[in-house]
Amino acid sequence: MKNMEPQDITLTVNGRNHEIKVVPRRLLVDALREDLRLTGTHVGCEHGVCGACTVLVDGRPQRACLTYAIQMEGHEVATIESVDHEGRLSVLQQALHEEHGLQCWFCTPGIVMTFEAFLRQNPAPDEEAIREALSGNLCRCTGYQNIVKAIQKAAARMRPEQI
Ligand code: FES
Ligand code: FES
């Protein structure tokens, strides 16, 4: 079928344009990892449950395993590779490190992307709001306690009065 043939698209990822050829059913997560070699975005369940594949699309968290690459033309995708600042961990990454908010780190890129967006929208979240937002990202190692502590620490450091 003609409409299933590979098509040339431009993916804008972390501020750079990439011209790639994809079949329409090519998933964004596969295009990121295999075509662009941006392997920081992980693939877990592949059906929208675990959150490991979370990236930002136009600043909002989105499951890259439920998104076709071809849908991303005209949109800005941000991956975990965009989060550090010239090799320095982001405030949230640093807090996760300090609070031992990761073990195997398989879930971590998705959590970081979810909360980079969340903390911009919610600079002073209470614990309930953090846990509600975290419910979309599964972690099999940590028990979540230290992740929550890390997010609280990052939120406190990111609030304007801390600068
Ligand atoms: S791999 Fe996408 S939500 Fe699990
Ligand atoms: S640190 Fe292992 S899954 Fe979260």
GROMACS .gro file of C-alpha atoms and ligand atoms in nm:
model
  171
    1MET     CA    1   0.000   0.000   0.000
    2LYS     CA    2   0.137   0.335  -0.100
    3ASN     CA    3   0.063   0.510   0.229
    4MET     CA    4   0.270   0.251   0.418
    5GLU     CA    5   0.585   0.332   0.220
    6PRO     CA    6   0.880   0.509   0.386
    7GLN     CA    7   0.850   0.885   0.391
    8ASP     CA    8   1.101   1.163   0.445
    9ILE     CA    9   1.031   1.359   0.761
   10THR     CA   10   1.207   1.620   0.968
   11LEU     CA   11   1.229   1.544   1.338
   12THR     CA   12   1.321   1.836   1.562
   13VAL     CA   13   1.487   1.692   1.868
   14ASN     CA   14   1.671   1.887   2.136
   15GLY     CA   15   1.677   2.191   1.911
   16ARG     CA   16   1.826   2.016   1.608
   17ASN     CA   17   1.653   1.916   1.286
   18HIS     CA   18   1.708   1.561   1.161
   19GLU     CA   19   1.600   1.444   0.817
   20ILE     CA   20   1.507   1.078   0.834
   21LYS     CA   21   1.307   0.830   0.633
   22VAL     CA   22   1.044   0.635   0.824
   23VAL     CA   23   0.753   0.407   0.756
   24PRO     CA   24   0.433   0.559   0.897
   25ARG     CA   25   0.416   0.303   1.177
   26ARG     CA   26   0.767   0.383   1.301
   27LEU     CA   27   0.740   0.468   1.669
   28LEU     CA   28   0.898   0.783   1.800
   29VAL     CA   29   1.094   0.588   2.059
   30ASP     CA   30   1.246   0.367   1.789
   31ALA     CA   31   1.328   0.665   1.569
   32LEU     CA   32   1.500   0.834   1.863
   33ARG     CA   33   1.696   0.532   1.974
   34GLU     CA   34   1.777   0.364   1.643
   35ASP     CA   35   1.775   0.640   1.381
   36LEU     CA   36   1.913   0.926   1.592
   37ARG     CA   37   2.109   0.708   1.839
   38LEU     CA   38   1.959   0.895   2.133
   39THR     CA   39   1.946   0.592   2.359
   40GLY     CA   40   1.881   0.776   2.684
   41THR     CA   41   1.509   0.731   2.624
   42HIS     CA   42   1.429   0.380   2.745
   43VAL     CA   43   1.173   0.130   2.626
   44GLY     CA   44   0.996  -0.076   2.888
   45CYS     CA   45   0.642  -0.199   2.843
   46GLU     CA   46   0.591  -0.063   2.489
   47HIS     CA   47   0.225   0.003   2.556
   48GLY     CA   48   0.203   0.321   2.755
   49VAL     CA   49   0.207   0.190   3.110
   50CYS     CA   50   0.557   0.223   3.257
   51GLY     CA   51   0.660   0.575   3.156
   52ALA     CA   52   1.019   0.475   3.075
   53CYS     CA   53   0.990   0.623   2.727
   54THR     CA   54   0.864   0.965   2.837
   55VAL     CA   55   0.991   1.260   2.633
   56LEU     CA   56   0.865   1.616   2.607
   57VAL     CA   57   0.667   1.721   2.302
   58ASP     CA   58   0.627   2.097   2.286
   59GLY     CA   59   0.717   2.100   2.655
   60ARG     CA   60   0.465   1.839   2.767
   61PRO     CA   61   0.540   1.480   2.871
   62GLN     CA   62   0.439   1.221   2.616
   63ARG     CA   63   0.488   0.846   2.576
   64ALA     CA   64   0.728   0.794   2.288
   65CYS     CA   65   0.609   0.433   2.259
   66LEU     CA   66   0.256   0.550   2.179
   67THR     CA   67   0.361   0.819   1.934
   68TYR     CA   68   0.445   0.777   1.568
   69ALA     CA   69   0.757   0.957   1.454
   70ILE     CA   70   0.567   1.093   1.156
   71GLN     CA   71   0.328   1.275   1.391
   72MET     CA   72   0.615   1.483   1.524
   73GLU     CA   73   0.671   1.697   1.215
   74GLY     CA   74   0.625   2.058   1.322
   75HIS     CA   75   0.671   1.975   1.690
   76GLU     CA   76   0.965   2.008   1.927
   77VAL     CA   77   1.079   1.689   2.095
   78ALA     CA   78   1.308   1.700   2.399
   79THR     CA   79   1.482   1.394   2.535
   80ILE     CA   80   1.689   1.324   2.843
   81GLU     CA   81   2.000   1.415   2.643
   82SER     CA   82   1.886   1.780   2.653
   83VAL     CA   83   1.853   1.808   3.030
   84ASP     CA   84   2.206   1.853   3.157
   85HIS     CA   85   2.375   2.191   3.126
   86GLU     CA   86   2.711   2.158   2.950
   87GLY     CA   87   2.783   1.834   3.129
   88ARG     CA   88   2.643   1.946   3.465
   89LEU     CA   89   2.343   1.760   3.601
   90SER     CA   90   2.016   1.951   3.612
   91VAL     CA   91   1.885   2.051   3.953
   92LEU     CA   92   1.649   1.754   3.946
   93GLN     CA   93   1.916   1.508   3.834
   94GLN     CA   94   2.148   1.634   4.108
   95ALA     CA   95   1.875   1.592   4.370
   96LEU     CA   96   1.802   1.236   4.251
   97HIS     CA   97   2.171   1.162   4.284
   98GLU     CA   98   2.198   1.311   4.634
   99GLU     CA   99   1.881   1.145   4.765
  100HIS     CA  100   1.956   0.805   4.613
  101GLY     CA  101   1.646   0.833   4.399
  102LEU     CA  102   1.764   0.566   4.158
  103GLN     CA  103   1.915   0.222   4.160
  104CYS     CA  104   1.922   0.050   3.821
  105TRP     CA  105   1.816   0.386   3.662
  106PHE     CA  106   1.600   0.222   3.397
  107CYS     CA  107   1.302   0.438   3.497
  108THR     CA  108   1.506   0.750   3.564
  109PRO     CA  109   1.507   0.923   3.222
  110GLY     CA  110   1.129   0.904   3.208
  111ILE     CA  111   1.095   1.036   3.561
  112VAL     CA  112   1.333   1.321   3.492
  113MET     CA  113   1.142   1.425   3.178
  114THR     CA  114   0.807   1.402   3.356
  115PHE     CA  115   0.926   1.620   3.642
  116GLU     CA  116   1.130   1.869   3.442
  117ALA     CA  117   0.792   1.965   3.293
  118PHE     CA  118   0.595   1.918   3.616
  119LEU     CA  119   0.820   2.144   3.824
  120ARG     CA  120   0.799   2.420   3.568
  121GLN     CA  121   0.420   2.413   3.603
  122ASN     CA  122   0.414   2.337   3.978
  123PRO     CA  123   0.700   2.514   4.155
  124ALA     CA  124   0.570   2.433   4.505
  125PRO     CA  125   0.399   2.094   4.483
  126ASP     CA  126   0.288   1.911   4.796
  127GLU     CA  127   0.374   1.545   4.843
  128GLU     CA  128   0.034   1.429   4.724
  129ALA     CA  129   0.070   1.617   4.395
  130ILE     CA  130   0.419   1.473   4.346
  131ARG     CA  131   0.296   1.119   4.410
  132GLU     CA  132   0.002   1.170   4.178
  133ALA     CA  133   0.233   1.288   3.898
  134LEU     CA  134   0.477   1.007   3.974
  135SER     CA  135   0.203   0.746   3.938
  136GLY     CA  136   0.261   0.747   3.562
  137ASN     CA  137   0.622   0.632   3.600
  138LEU     CA  138   0.687   0.285   3.735
  139CYS     CA  139   1.002   0.206   3.929
  140ARG     CA  140   1.077  -0.150   4.028
  141CYS     CA  141   1.375  -0.073   4.252
  142THR     CA  142   1.341   0.221   4.484
  143GLY     CA  143   1.002   0.210   4.652
  144TYR     CA  144   0.958   0.573   4.540
  145GLN     CA  145   1.038   0.730   4.881
  146ASN     CA  146   1.371   0.872   4.776
  147ILE     CA  147   1.240   0.981   4.439
  148VAL     CA  148   0.974   1.187   4.616
  149LYS     CA  149   1.237   1.335   4.850
  150ALA     CA  150   1.454   1.424   4.552
  151ILE     CA  151   1.169   1.596   4.372
  152GLN     CA  152   1.087   1.795   4.685
  153LYS     CA  153   1.452   1.897   4.716
  154ALA     CA  154   1.469   1.997   4.350
  155ALA     CA  155   1.146   2.197   4.379
  156ALA     CA  156   1.283   2.386   4.679
  157ARG     CA  157   1.608   2.463   4.499
  158MET     CA  158   1.431   2.576   4.183
  159ARG     CA  159   1.193   2.819   4.348
  160PRO     CA  160   1.281   3.181   4.271
  161GLU     CA  161   1.353   3.270   4.634
  162GLN     CA  162   1.633   3.011   4.633
  163ILE     CA  163   1.818   3.180   4.346
  164FES     S1  164   0.775   0.194   2.713
  164FES    FE1  165   0.639   0.356   2.681
  164FES     S2  166   0.515   0.363   2.859
  164FES    FE2  167   0.639   0.183   2.883
  165FES     S1  168   1.569   0.261   3.960
  165FES    FE1  169   1.535   0.063   3.875
  165FES     S2  170   1.338   0.080   3.787
  165FES    FE2  171   1.360   0.265   3.893
   0.00000   0.00000   0.00000
